[in-house]
Amino acid sequence: MSYILNIETATKNCSISIAKQGETLLCKEMAEQGYSHAEKLHVFIAEALQELQIDFSDLSAIAVSQGPGSYTGLRIGVSAAKGLCYALDIPLIAIDTLEVLAAQLSISEGLIVPMIDARRMEVYNAVFDKNHQRIRDTKAEIITEVSFLDLEGTIHLIGDGALKCADILKDARFVYYPENTYPSAKEMSLLSFEKHKKSDTVDVAYFEPFYLKDFMIK
């Protein structure tokens, strides 16, 4: 099995990893307020290939975080991934961003709710069980005191969207992880490997990011 390049740019974290057999060999990432993805992404990719002493021709596929998330970040990551796949004639794999974020947690009980900030008190979120199986679809939701009343047990909240909910969701059953703020390409390695084994790919020409909400021009 050759190498897979993973690209994660759905949030403020510009992140790439190169993996083999589902294991991350090297990850480069930087989270900045100003979204430096356009400047950093291709530099990170070139540096990673050089450090591993491999070439683009050694890649068997490219995986990209498909969203939801930042319109600009997703556009940059998907455009780069599609361009490389087209030039190298290799498949493109799309990974759900909330699934990438949820993969950072390993729990023995309860539910995982990854949250990505969608501005004000709105977040993109989904619900996963302790085995990282999705049990509720992705949606944009304005968080209130009654959010998640339909869920039972401990709820593990992760992501930059979760941190701003701490003053609203105060019940003891909500557990926060402030050190795990953004999705990372590290967690894409196993996810992309499993999809590659099943030839679960997307059409390079027609694939579009999952924005979830329309882009708003201010």
JSON list of C-alpha atoms in Angstrom, two decimals:
[
{"chain": "A", "resi": 1, "resn": "MET", "atom": "CA", "xyz": [0.00, 0.00, 0.00]},
{"chain": "A", "resi": 2, "resn": "SER", "atom": "CA", "xyz": [1.34, 3.40, -0.94]},
{"chain": "A", "resi": 3, "resn": "TYR", "atom": "CA", "xyz": [0.94, 6.63, 0.94]},
{"chain": "A", "resi": 4, "resn": "ILE", "atom": "CA", "xyz": [-2.19, 8.74, 1.46]},
{"chain": "A", "resi": 5, "resn": "LEU", "atom": "CA", "xyz": [-2.03, 12.51, 1.82]},
{"chain": "A", "resi": 6, "resn": "ASN", "atom": "CA", "xyz": [-4.71, 13.87, 4.18]},
{"chain": "A", "resi": 7, "resn": "ILE", "atom": "CA", "xyz": [-5.79, 17.53, 4.02]},
{"chain": "A", "resi": 8, "resn": "GLU", "atom": "CA", "xyz": [-7.82, 19.23, 6.76]},
{"chain": "A", "resi": 9, "resn": "THR", "atom": "CA", "xyz": [-8.65, 22.92, 6.31]},
{"chain": "A", "resi": 10, "resn": "ALA", "atom": "CA", "xyz": [-12.27, 23.15, 7.45]},
{"chain": "A", "resi": 11, "resn": "THR", "atom": "CA", "xyz": [-11.47, 25.33, 10.48]},
{"chain": "A", "resi": 12, "resn": "LYS", "atom": "CA", "xyz": [-8.71, 27.69, 11.59]},
{"chain": "A", "resi": 13, "resn": "ASN", "atom": "CA", "xyz": [-6.37, 24.72, 11.68]},
{"chain": "A", "resi": 14, "resn": "CYS", "atom": "CA", "xyz": [-4.45, 24.23, 8.43]},
{"chain": "A", "resi": 15, "resn": "SER", "atom": "CA", "xyz": [-3.42, 20.60, 8.77]},
{"chain": "A", "resi": 16, "resn": "ILE", "atom": "CA", "xyz": [-1.93, 17.88, 6.58]},
{"chain": "A", "resi": 17, "resn": "SER", "atom": "CA", "xyz": [-0.69, 14.40, 7.28]},
{"chain": "A", "resi": 18, "resn": "ILE", "atom": "CA", "xyz": [0.91, 11.63, 5.30]},
{"chain": "A", "resi": 19, "resn": "ALA", "atom": "CA", "xyz": [-0.08, 8.13, 6.32]},
{"chain": "A", "resi": 20, "resn": "LYS", "atom": "CA", "xyz": [0.69, 4.55, 5.38]},
{"chain": "A", "resi": 21, "resn": "GLN", "atom": "CA", "xyz": [-1.58, 1.60, 6.25]},
{"chain": "A", "resi": 22, "resn": "GLY", "atom": "CA", "xyz": [-3.73, 3.94, 8.30]},
{"chain": "A", "resi": 23, "resn": "GLU", "atom": "CA", "xyz": [-0.91, 5.20, 10.51]},
{"chain": "A", "resi": 24, "resn": "THR", "atom": "CA", "xyz": [0.18, 8.82, 10.52]},
{"chain": "A", "resi": 25, "resn": "LEU", "atom": "CA", "xyz": [3.84, 9.10, 9.60]},
{"chain": "A", "resi": 26, "resn": "LEU", "atom": "CA", "xyz": [4.06, 12.88, 9.76]},
{"chain": "A", "resi": 27, "resn": "CYS", "atom": "CA", "xyz": [1.68, 15.74, 10.45]},
{"chain": "A", "resi": 28, "resn": "LYS", "atom": "CA", "xyz": [2.13, 19.46, 9.90]},
{"chain": "A", "resi": 29, "resn": "GLU", "atom": "CA", "xyz": [-0.43, 21.95, 11.12]},
{"chain": "A", "resi": 30, "resn": "MET", "atom": "CA", "xyz": [-0.94, 25.50, 12.32]},
{"chain": "A", "resi": 31, "resn": "ALA", "atom": "CA", "xyz": [-4.03, 27.18, 13.74]},
{"chain": "A", "resi": 32, "resn": "GLU", "atom": "CA", "xyz": [-4.15, 30.96, 13.29]},
{"chain": "A", "resi": 33, "resn": "GLN", "atom": "CA", "xyz": [-6.88, 33.52, 13.66]},
{"chain": "A", "resi": 34, "resn": "GLY", "atom": "CA", "xyz": [-6.20, 34.96, 10.21]},
{"chain": "A", "resi": 35, "resn": "TYR", "atom": "CA", "xyz": [-6.69, 31.76, 8.18]},
{"chain": "A", "resi": 36, "resn": "SER", "atom": "CA", "xyz": [-3.25, 31.36, 6.55]},
{"chain": "A", "resi": 37, "resn": "HIS", "atom": "CA", "xyz": [-4.35, 28.22, 4.67]},
{"chain": "A", "resi": 38, "resn": "ALA", "atom": "CA", "xyz": [-3.61, 29.58, 1.21]},
{"chain": "A", "resi": 39, "resn": "GLU", "atom": "CA", "xyz": [-0.02, 30.39, 2.22]},
{"chain": "A", "resi": 40, "resn": "LYS", "atom": "CA", "xyz": [0.69, 27.34, 4.39]},
{"chain": "A", "resi": 41, "resn": "LEU", "atom": "CA", "xyz": [-1.05, 24.38, 2.75]},
{"chain": "A", "resi": 42, "resn": "HIS", "atom": "CA", "xyz": [1.22, 23.70, -0.20]},
{"chain": "A", "resi": 43, "resn": "VAL", "atom": "CA", "xyz": [4.30, 24.52, 1.87]},
{"chain": "A", "resi": 44, "resn": "PHE", "atom": "CA", "xyz": [3.30, 21.93, 4.47]},
{"chain": "A", "resi": 45, "resn": "ILE", "atom": "CA", "xyz": [2.73, 19.31, 1.77]},
{"chain": "A", "resi": 46, "resn": "ALA", "atom": "CA", "xyz": [6.10, 19.95, 0.12]},
{"chain": "A", "resi": 47, "resn": "GLU", "atom": "CA", "xyz": [7.92, 19.91, 3.46]},
{"chain": "A", "resi": 48, "resn": "ALA", "atom": "CA", "xyz": [6.25, 16.67, 4.55]},
{"chain": "A", "resi": 49, "resn": "LEU", "atom": "CA", "xyz": [7.14, 14.87, 1.32]},
{"chain": "A", "resi": 50, "resn": "GLN", "atom": "CA", "xyz": [10.72, 16.07, 1.60]},
{"chain": "A", "resi": 51, "resn": "GLU", "atom": "CA", "xyz": [11.08, 15.03, 5.24]},
{"chain": "A", "resi": 52, "resn": "LEU", "atom": "CA", "xyz": [9.74, 11.55, 4.47]},
{"chain": "A", "resi": 53, "resn": "GLN", "atom": "CA", "xyz": [11.92, 11.39, 1.36]},
{"chain": "A", "resi": 54, "resn": "ILE", "atom": "CA", "xyz": [9.04, 10.47, -0.90]},
{"chain": "A", "resi": 55, "resn": "ASP", "atom": "CA", "xyz": [7.56, 12.05, -4.01]},
{"chain": "A", "resi": 56, "resn": "PHE", "atom": "CA", "xyz": [4.08, 12.86, -5.28]},
{"chain": "A", "resi": 57, "resn": "SER", "atom": "CA", "xyz": [4.30, 9.73, -7.39]},
{"chain": "A", "resi": 58, "resn": "ASP", "atom": "CA", "xyz": [4.35, 7.66, -4.18]},
{"chain": "A", "resi": 59, "resn": "LEU", "atom": "CA", "xyz": [0.86, 8.81, -3.23]},
{"chain": "A", "resi": 60, "resn": "SER", "atom": "CA", "xyz": [-1.96, 6.36, -3.89]},
{"chain": "A", "resi": 61, "resn": "ALA", "atom": "CA", "xyz": [-4.78, 8.74, -2.93]},
{"chain": "A", "resi": 62, "resn": "ILE", "atom": "CA", "xyz": [-5.57, 12.10, -1.41]},
{"chain": "A", "resi": 63, "resn": "ALA", "atom": "CA", "xyz": [-8.17, 12.56, 1.32]},
{"chain": "A", "resi": 64, "resn": "VAL", "atom": "CA", "xyz": [-9.78, 15.89, 2.11]},
{"chain": "A", "resi": 65, "resn": "SER", "atom": "CA", "xyz": [-12.01, 17.03, 4.93]},
{"chain": "A", "resi": 66, "resn": "GLN", "atom": "CA", "xyz": [-15.32, 17.75, 3.22]},
{"chain": "A", "resi": 67, "resn": "GLY", "atom": "CA", "xyz": [-16.99, 19.93, 5.85]},
{"chain": "A", "resi": 68, "resn": "PRO", "atom": "CA", "xyz": [-18.99, 21.38, 7.36]},
{"chain": "A", "resi": 69, "resn": "GLY", "atom": "CA", "xyz": [-16.80, 24.31, 8.32]},
{"chain": "A", "resi": 70, "resn": "SER", "atom": "CA", "xyz": [-15.33, 27.53, 7.02]},
{"chain": "A", "resi": 71, "resn": "TYR", "atom": "CA", "xyz": [-16.35, 28.33, 3.45]},
{"chain": "A", "resi": 72, "resn": "THR", "atom": "CA", "xyz": [-12.91, 29.74, 2.63]},
{"chain": "A", "resi": 73, "resn": "GLY", "atom": "CA", "xyz": [-11.01, 26.97, 4.39]},
{"chain": "A", "resi": 74, "resn": "LEU", "atom": "CA", "xyz": [-12.99, 24.20, 2.72]},
{"chain": "A", "resi": 75, "resn": "ARG", "atom": "CA", "xyz": [-12.64, 25.82, -0.69]},
{"chain": "A", "resi": 76, "resn": "ILE", "atom": "CA", "xyz": [-8.86, 26.04, -0.34]},
{"chain": "A", "resi": 77, "resn": "GLY", "atom": "CA", "xyz": [-8.44, 22.47, 0.84]},
{"chain": "A", "resi": 78, "resn": "VAL", "atom": "CA", "xyz": [-10.78, 20.89, -1.69]},
{"chain": "A", "resi": 79, "resn": "SER", "atom": "CA", "xyz": [-9.32, 22.90, -4.58]},
{"chain": "A", "resi": 80, "resn": "ALA", "atom": "CA", "xyz": [-5.81, 21.78, -3.67]},
{"chain": "A", "resi": 81, "resn": "ALA", "atom": "CA", "xyz": [-6.85, 18.15, -3.28]},
{"chain": "A", "resi": 82, "resn": "LYS", "atom": "CA", "xyz": [-8.75, 18.09, -6.57]},
{"chain": "A", "resi": 83, "resn": "GLY", "atom": "CA", "xyz": [-5.88, 19.73, -8.43]},
{"chain": "A", "resi": 84, "resn": "LEU", "atom": "CA", "xyz": [-3.37, 17.20, -7.12]},
{"chain": "A", "resi": 85, "resn": "CYS", "atom": "CA", "xyz": [-5.65, 14.24, -7.82]},
{"chain": "A", "resi": 86, "resn": "TYR", "atom": "CA", "xyz": [-6.24, 15.41, -11.35]},
{"chain": "A", "resi": 87, "resn": "ALA", "atom": "CA", "xyz": [-2.54, 16.00, -12.03]},
{"chain": "A", "resi": 88, "resn": "LEU", "atom": "CA", "xyz": [-1.45, 12.71, -10.46]},
{"chain": "A", "resi": 89, "resn": "ASP", "atom": "CA", "xyz": [-4.43, 10.69, -11.73]},
{"chain": "A", "resi": 90, "resn": "ILE", "atom": "CA", "xyz": [-5.17, 9.26, -8.29]},
{"chain": "A", "resi": 91, "resn": "PRO", "atom": "CA", "xyz": [-8.49, 8.96, -6.40]},
{"chain": "A", "resi": 92, "resn": "LEU", "atom": "CA", "xyz": [-10.00, 11.55, -4.09]},
{"chain": "A", "resi": 93, "resn": "ILE", "atom": "CA", "xyz": [-11.43, 10.51, -0.73]},
{"chain": "A", "resi": 94, "resn": "ALA", "atom": "CA", "xyz": [-13.86, 12.75, 1.19]},
{"chain": "A", "resi": 95, "resn": "ILE", "atom": "CA", "xyz": [-13.97, 12.58, 5.00]},
{"chain": "A", "resi": 96, "resn": "ASP", "atom": "CA", "xyz": [-16.67, 14.20, 7.13]},
{"chain": "A", "resi": 97, "resn": "THR", "atom": "CA", "xyz": [-15.11, 16.95, 9.26]},
{"chain": "A", "resi": 98, "resn": "LEU", "atom": "CA", "xyz": [-17.19, 16.21, 12.36]},
{"chain": "A", "resi": 99, "resn": "GLU", "atom": "CA", "xyz": [-16.17, 12.57, 12.13]},
{"chain": "A", "resi": 100, "resn": "VAL", "atom": "CA", "xyz": [-12.52, 13.67, 12.07]},
{"chain": "A", "resi": 101, "resn": "LEU", "atom": "CA", "xyz": [-13.10, 15.80, 15.17]},
{"chain": "A", "resi": 102, "resn": "ALA", "atom": "CA", "xyz": [-14.95, 13.04, 17.03]},
{"chain": "A", "resi": 103, "resn": "ALA", "atom": "CA", "xyz": [-12.10, 10.63, 16.34]},
{"chain": "A", "resi": 104, "resn": "GLN", "atom": "CA", "xyz": [-9.90, 12.60, 18.75]},
{"chain": "A", "resi": 105, "resn": "LEU", "atom": "CA", "xyz": [-11.82, 11.18, 21.70]},
{"chain": "A", "resi": 106, "resn": "SER", "atom": "CA", "xyz": [-11.69, 7.67, 23.11]},
{"chain": "A", "resi": 107, "resn": "ILE", "atom": "CA", "xyz": [-14.47, 7.11, 25.65]},
{"chain": "A", "resi": 108, "resn": "SER", "atom": "CA", "xyz": [-15.85, 4.09, 27.50]},
{"chain": "A", "resi": 109, "resn": "GLU", "atom": "CA", "xyz": [-19.38, 5.39, 27.93]},
{"chain": "A", "resi": 110, "resn": "GLY", "atom": "CA", "xyz": [-21.67, 8.15, 26.77]},
{"chain": "A", "resi": 111, "resn": "LEU", "atom": "CA", "xyz": [-21.89, 10.05, 23.50]},
{"chain": "A", "resi": 112, "resn": "ILE", "atom": "CA", "xyz": [-19.54, 12.27, 21.53]},
{"chain": "A", "resi": 113, "resn": "VAL", "atom": "CA", "xyz": [-20.84, 15.55, 20.12]},
{"chain": "A", "resi": 114, "resn": "PRO", "atom": "CA", "xyz": [-18.23, 17.32, 17.97]},
{"chain": "A", "resi": 115, "resn": "MET", "atom": "CA", "xyz": [-19.01, 20.99, 17.42]},
{"chain": "A", "resi": 116, "resn": "ILE", "atom": "CA", "xyz": [-17.63, 23.47, 14.91]},
{"chain": "A", "resi": 117, "resn": "ASP", "atom": "CA", "xyz": [-18.25, 27.16, 15.47]},
{"chain": "A", "resi": 118, "resn": "ALA", "atom": "CA", "xyz": [-20.77, 28.57, 12.99]},
{"chain": "A", "resi": 119, "resn": "ARG", "atom": "CA", "xyz": [-20.72, 32.08, 14.57]},
{"chain": "A", "resi": 120, "resn": "ARG", "atom": "CA", "xyz": [-22.84, 33.60, 17.32]},
{"chain": "A", "resi": 121, "resn": "MET", "atom": "CA", "xyz": [-24.44, 30.72, 19.27]},
{"chain": "A", "resi": 122, "resn": "GLU", "atom": "CA", "xyz": [-24.82, 28.45, 16.26]},
{"chain": "A", "resi": 123, "resn": "VAL", "atom": "CA", "xyz": [-22.69, 25.35, 15.78]},
{"chain": "A", "resi": 124, "resn": "TYR", "atom": "CA", "xyz": [-22.36, 22.53, 13.28]},
{"chain": "A", "resi": 125, "resn": "ASN", "atom": "CA", "xyz": [-22.72, 19.29, 15.18]},
{"chain": "A", "resi": 126, "resn": "ALA", "atom": "CA", "xyz": [-23.50, 15.61, 14.96]},
{"chain": "A", "resi": 127, "resn": "VAL", "atom": "CA", "xyz": [-23.77, 12.81, 17.52]},
{"chain": "A", "resi": 128, "resn": "PHE", "atom": "CA", "xyz": [-21.60, 9.68, 17.69]},
{"chain": "A", "resi": 129, "resn": "ASP", "atom": "CA", "xyz": [-21.66, 6.75, 20.06]},
{"chain": "A", "resi": 130, "resn": "LYS", "atom": "CA", "xyz": [-18.61, 5.49, 21.98]},
{"chain": "A", "resi": 131, "resn": "ASN", "atom": "CA", "xyz": [-17.59, 3.40, 18.95]},
{"chain": "A", "resi": 132, "resn": "HIS", "atom": "CA", "xyz": [-17.59, 6.51, 16.76]},
{"chain": "A", "resi": 133, "resn": "GLN", "atom": "CA", "xyz": [-20.69, 5.38, 14.91]},
{"chain": "A", "resi": 134, "resn": "ARG", "atom": "CA", "xyz": [-22.92, 8.28, 13.86]},
{"chain": "A", "resi": 135, "resn": "ILE", "atom": "CA", "xyz": [-26.34, 8.23, 15.53]},
{"chain": "A", "resi": 136, "resn": "ARG", "atom": "CA", "xyz": [-27.54, 11.69, 14.49]},
{"chain": "A", "resi": 137, "resn": "ASP", "atom": "CA", "xyz": [-26.91, 13.49, 11.24]},
{"chain": "A", "resi": 138, "resn": "THR", "atom": "CA", "xyz": [-25.02, 16.74, 10.87]},
{"chain": "A", "resi": 139, "resn": "LYS", "atom": "CA", "xyz": [-26.97, 19.94, 11.39]},
{"chain": "A", "resi": 140, "resn": "ALA", "atom": "CA", "xyz": [-26.53, 23.63, 12.12]},
{"chain": "A", "resi": 141, "resn": "GLU", "atom": "CA", "xyz": [-28.05, 24.35, 15.51]},
{"chain": "A", "resi": 142, "resn": "ILE", "atom": "CA", "xyz": [-28.43, 27.37, 17.78]},
{"chain": "A", "resi": 143, "resn": "ILE", "atom": "CA", "xyz": [-27.47, 26.16, 21.24]},
{"chain": "A", "resi": 144, "resn": "THR", "atom": "CA", "xyz": [-29.88, 26.85, 24.13]},
{"chain": "A", "resi": 145, "resn": "GLU", "atom": "CA", "xyz": [-30.43, 25.45, 27.62]},
{"chain": "A", "resi": 146, "resn": "VAL", "atom": "CA", "xyz": [-32.71, 22.75, 26.19]},
{"chain": "A", "resi": 147, "resn": "SER", "atom": "CA", "xyz": [-30.26, 21.49, 23.55]},
{"chain": "A", "resi": 148, "resn": "PHE", "atom": "CA", "xyz": [-29.57, 17.74, 23.71]},
{"chain": "A", "resi": 149, "resn": "LEU", "atom": "CA", "xyz": [-32.34, 17.01, 26.22]},
{"chain": "A", "resi": 150, "resn": "ASP", "atom": "CA", "xyz": [-33.26, 14.05, 24.02]},
{"chain": "A", "resi": 151, "resn": "LEU", "atom": "CA", "xyz": [-29.85, 12.44, 24.63]},
{"chain": "A", "resi": 152, "resn": "GLU", "atom": "CA", "xyz": [-29.19, 10.26, 27.65]},
{"chain": "A", "resi": 153, "resn": "GLY", "atom": "CA", "xyz": [-26.01, 9.75, 29.65]},
{"chain": "A", "resi": 154, "resn": "THR", "atom": "CA", "xyz": [-22.71, 11.60, 29.58]},
{"chain": "A", "resi": 155, "resn": "ILE", "atom": "CA", "xyz": [-22.21, 13.88, 26.61]},
{"chain": "A", "resi": 156, "resn": "HIS", "atom": "CA", "xyz": [-18.66, 14.61, 25.55]},
{"chain": "A", "resi": 157, "resn": "LEU", "atom": "CA", "xyz": [-18.44, 17.96, 23.76]},
{"chain": "A", "resi": 158, "resn": "ILE", "atom": "CA", "xyz": [-15.41, 18.69, 21.61]},
{"chain": "A", "resi": 159, "resn": "GLY", "atom": "CA", "xyz": [-14.38, 21.46, 19.23]},
{"chain": "A", "resi": 160, "resn": "ASP", "atom": "CA", "xyz": [-14.24, 25.24, 19.06]},
{"chain": "A", "resi": 161, "resn": "GLY", "atom": "CA", "xyz": [-18.03, 25.29, 18.91]},
{"chain": "A", "resi": 162, "resn": "ALA", "atom": "CA", "xyz": [-18.24, 23.36, 22.19]},
{"chain": "A", "resi": 163, "resn": "LEU", "atom": "CA", "xyz": [-16.10, 25.79, 24.16]},
{"chain": "A", "resi": 164, "resn": "LYS", "atom": "CA", "xyz": [-18.53, 28.66, 23.69]},
{"chain": "A", "resi": 165, "resn": "CYS", "atom": "CA", "xyz": [-21.40, 26.51, 25.02]},
{"chain": "A", "resi": 166, "resn": "ALA", "atom": "CA", "xyz": [-19.91, 26.06, 28.50]},
{"chain": "A", "resi": 167, "resn": "ASP", "atom": "CA", "xyz": [-21.91, 28.97, 29.94]},
{"chain": "A", "resi": 168, "resn": "ILE", "atom": "CA", "xyz": [-25.18, 27.54, 28.57]},
{"chain": "A", "resi": 169, "resn": "LEU", "atom": "CA", "xyz": [-24.82, 23.78, 28.90]},
{"chain": "A", "resi": 170, "resn": "LYS", "atom": "CA", "xyz": [-23.80, 23.62, 32.56]},
{"chain": "A", "resi": 171, "resn": "ASP", "atom": "CA", "xyz": [-25.25, 20.27, 33.60]},
{"chain": "A", "resi": 172, "resn": "ALA", "atom": "CA", "xyz": [-22.70, 17.84, 35.04]},
{"chain": "A", "resi": 173, "resn": "ARG", "atom": "CA", "xyz": [-23.39, 15.35, 32.26]},
{"chain": "A", "resi": 174, "resn": "PHE", "atom": "CA", "xyz": [-21.66, 17.66, 29.76]},
{"chain": "A", "resi": 175, "resn": "VAL", "atom": "CA", "xyz": [-17.90, 17.08, 29.59]},
{"chain": "A", "resi": 176, "resn": "TYR", "atom": "CA", "xyz": [-15.65, 19.55, 27.77]},
{"chain": "A", "resi": 177, "resn": "TYR", "atom": "CA", "xyz": [-12.23, 19.07, 26.18]},
{"chain": "A", "resi": 178, "resn": "PRO", "atom": "CA", "xyz": [-10.63, 22.53, 25.83]},
{"chain": "A", "resi": 179, "resn": "GLU", "atom": "CA", "xyz": [-7.33, 21.08, 24.59]},
{"chain": "A", "resi": 180, "resn": "ASN", "atom": "CA", "xyz": [-9.06, 19.47, 21.59]},
{"chain": "A", "resi": 181, "resn": "THR", "atom": "CA", "xyz": [-10.28, 22.49, 19.69]},
{"chain": "A", "resi": 182, "resn": "TYR", "atom": "CA", "xyz": [-9.87, 21.79, 15.99]},
{"chain": "A", "resi": 183, "resn": "PRO", "atom": "CA", "xyz": [-10.04, 18.75, 13.70]},
{"chain": "A", "resi": 184, "resn": "SER", "atom": "CA", "xyz": [-6.61, 17.52, 12.63]},
{"chain": "A", "resi": 185, "resn": "ALA", "atom": "CA", "xyz": [-5.34, 15.55, 9.67]},
{"chain": "A", "resi": 186, "resn": "LYS", "atom": "CA", "xyz": [-3.81, 13.11, 12.17]},
{"chain": "A", "resi": 187, "resn": "GLU", "atom": "CA", "xyz": [-7.25, 11.62, 12.78]},
{"chain": "A", "resi": 188, "resn": "MET", "atom": "CA", "xyz": [-7.92, 11.34, 9.05]},
{"chain": "A", "resi": 189, "resn": "SER", "atom": "CA", "xyz": [-5.26, 8.66, 8.53]},
{"chain": "A", "resi": 190, "resn": "LEU", "atom": "CA", "xyz": [-7.26, 5.62, 9.63]},
{"chain": "A", "resi": 191, "resn": "LEU", "atom": "CA", "xyz": [-10.52, 6.99, 8.22]},
{"chain": "A", "resi": 192, "resn": "SER", "atom": "CA", "xyz": [-9.04, 7.57, 4.77]},
{"chain": "A", "resi": 193, "resn": "PHE", "atom": "CA", "xyz": [-7.27, 4.19, 4.81]},
{"chain": "A", "resi": 194, "resn": "GLU", "atom": "CA", "xyz": [-10.53, 2.35, 5.51]},
{"chain": "A", "resi": 195, "resn": "LYS", "atom": "CA", "xyz": [-12.28, 4.20, 2.69]},
{"chain": "A", "resi": 196, "resn": "HIS", "atom": "CA", "xyz": [-9.40, 3.57, 0.30]},
{"chain": "A", "resi": 197, "resn": "LYS", "atom": "CA", "xyz": [-9.55, -0.17, 0.97]},
{"chain": "A", "resi": 198, "resn": "LYS", "atom": "CA", "xyz": [-13.21, -0.15, -0.07]},
{"chain": "A", "resi": 199, "resn": "SER", "atom": "CA", "xyz": [-12.60, 2.16, -3.05]},
{"chain": "A", "resi": 200, "resn": "ASP", "atom": "CA", "xyz": [-14.98, 4.61, -1.38]},
{"chain": "A", "resi": 201, "resn": "THR", "atom": "CA", "xyz": [-13.98, 7.67, -3.41]},
{"chain": "A", "resi": 202, "resn": "VAL", "atom": "CA", "xyz": [-15.64, 10.72, -4.96]},
{"chain": "A", "resi": 203, "resn": "ASP", "atom": "CA", "xyz": [-15.63, 12.15, -8.47]},
{"chain": "A", "resi": 204, "resn": "VAL", "atom": "CA", "xyz": [-12.72, 14.58, -8.76]},
{"chain": "A", "resi": 205, "resn": "ALA", "atom": "CA", "xyz": [-14.48, 16.69, -11.36]},
{"chain": "A", "resi": 206, "resn": "TYR", "atom": "CA", "xyz": [-17.82, 17.10, -9.61]},
{"chain": "A", "resi": 207, "resn": "PHE", "atom": "CA", "xyz": [-17.09, 16.87, -5.89]},
{"chain": "A", "resi": 208, "resn": "GLU", "atom": "CA", "xyz": [-18.02, 19.96, -3.85]},
{"chain": "A", "resi": 209, "resn": "PRO", "atom": "CA", "xyz": [-17.49, 20.62, -0.13]},
{"chain": "A", "resi": 210, "resn": "PHE", "atom": "CA", "xyz": [-20.34, 20.17, 2.32]},
{"chain": "A", "resi": 211, "resn": "TYR", "atom": "CA", "xyz": [-20.85, 23.81, 3.29]},
{"chain": "A", "resi": 212, "resn": "LEU", "atom": "CA", "xyz": [-24.18, 23.09, 5.04]},
{"chain": "A", "resi": 213, "resn": "LYS", "atom": "CA", "xyz": [-25.02, 26.80, 5.02]},
{"chain": "A", "resi": 214, "resn": "ASP", "atom": "CA", "xyz": [-24.91, 29.30, 2.15]},
{"chain": "A", "resi": 215, "resn": "PHE", "atom": "CA", "xyz": [-21.91, 31.62, 2.04]},
{"chain": "A", "resi": 216, "resn": "MET", "atom": "CA", "xyz": [-22.83, 35.03, 3.42]},
{"chain": "A", "resi": 217, "resn": "ILE", "atom": "CA", "xyz": [-21.14, 38.10, 1.96]},
{"chain": "A", "resi": 218, "resn": "LYS", "atom": "CA", "xyz": [-20.72, 40.92, 4.43]}
]
